[in-house]
């Protein structure tokens, strides 16, 4: 297993649209295992392949409580089949926008069809943080970041802070 570098904004690679996976093979399983390890190390509750530079519709999530056993879920080519009309606001962060947070409205409950780590078709119902997280990861597939859902003013402030952080990192 390997830790993969996480791309941080602003970076045009985060705006690339991800393509469906054709076959779930050992190479893809290696990528997903590395993504999971990278996510736990960060730490985060979700990670999309584009955040490590791979434009495929693949995500890993684990929204288990700290006190519970890990509950990793690997989702390949996920599709939201059903979404509740009612929305819910959640304070979101993103490993690609380090230390930035904002409230985003998303569907409260969703039903998702996807392929699992073995390439077998699965379906899950999610609410709470898991629902929010899967919708956040699916946005990454479209090159969308959580700041795209907030006001232009808040977004500009966050992007300014991220540019500044990158500059500081580059100059040391
Ligand atoms: O670790 C993460 N936490 C989080 C919190 C609220 C809503 C969404 C997320 S996803 C984020 C990890 C990440 O950037 N995934 O793309
Ligand atoms: Ni994210």
PDB file of N, CA and C and ligand atoms in Angstrom, residues 51 93-96 136-137 140, ligand 2:
ATOM      1  N   UNK A  51      -8.699  13.515  -6.809  1.00  0.00           N
ATOM      2  CA  UNK A  51      -7.889  14.231  -5.814  1.00  0.00           C
ATOM      3  C   UNK A  51      -6.459  13.696  -5.744  1.00  0.00           C
ATOM      4  N   UNK A  93     -15.798  20.185   4.713  1.00  0.00           N
ATOM      5  CA  UNK A  93     -14.400  20.464   4.457  1.00  0.00           C
ATOM      6  C   UNK A  93     -13.999  19.619   3.274  1.00  0.00           C
ATOM      7  N   UNK A  94     -12.766  19.783   2.800  1.00  0.00           N
ATOM      8  CA  UNK A  94     -12.289  18.996   1.670  1.00  0.00           C
ATOM      9  C   UNK A  94     -10.776  18.864   1.790  1.00  0.00           C
ATOM     10  N   UNK A  95     -10.269  17.666   1.596  1.00  0.00           N
ATOM     11  CA  UNK A  95      -8.824  17.456   1.695  1.00  0.00           C
ATOM     12  C   UNK A  95      -8.081  18.244   0.616  1.00  0.00           C
ATOM     13  N   UNK A  96      -8.774  18.655  -0.442  1.00  0.00           N
ATOM     14  CA  UNK A  96      -8.155  19.450  -1.499  1.00  0.00           C
ATOM     15  C   UNK A  96      -8.276  20.953  -1.231  1.00  0.00           C
ATOM     16  N   UNK A 136     -20.688  14.894  -2.047  1.00  0.00           N
ATOM     17  CA  UNK A 136     -19.458  15.696  -2.164  1.00  0.00           C
ATOM     18  C   UNK A 136     -18.455  14.995  -3.097  1.00  0.00           C
ATOM     19  N   UNK A 137     -18.301  13.687  -2.920  1.00  0.00           N
ATOM     20  CA  UNK A 137     -17.357  12.931  -3.772  1.00  0.00           C
ATOM     21  C   UNK A 137     -17.839  12.899  -5.216  1.00  0.00           C
ATOM     22  N   UNK A 140     -16.857  15.871  -7.095  1.00  0.00           N
ATOM     23  CA  UNK A 140     -15.459  15.826  -7.564  1.00  0.00           C
ATOM     24  C   UNK A 140     -15.379  15.175  -8.957  1.00  0.00           C
TER      25      UNK A 140
HETATM   26 NI1  LIG B   2     -13.366  16.805  -1.269  1.00  0.00          NI
END
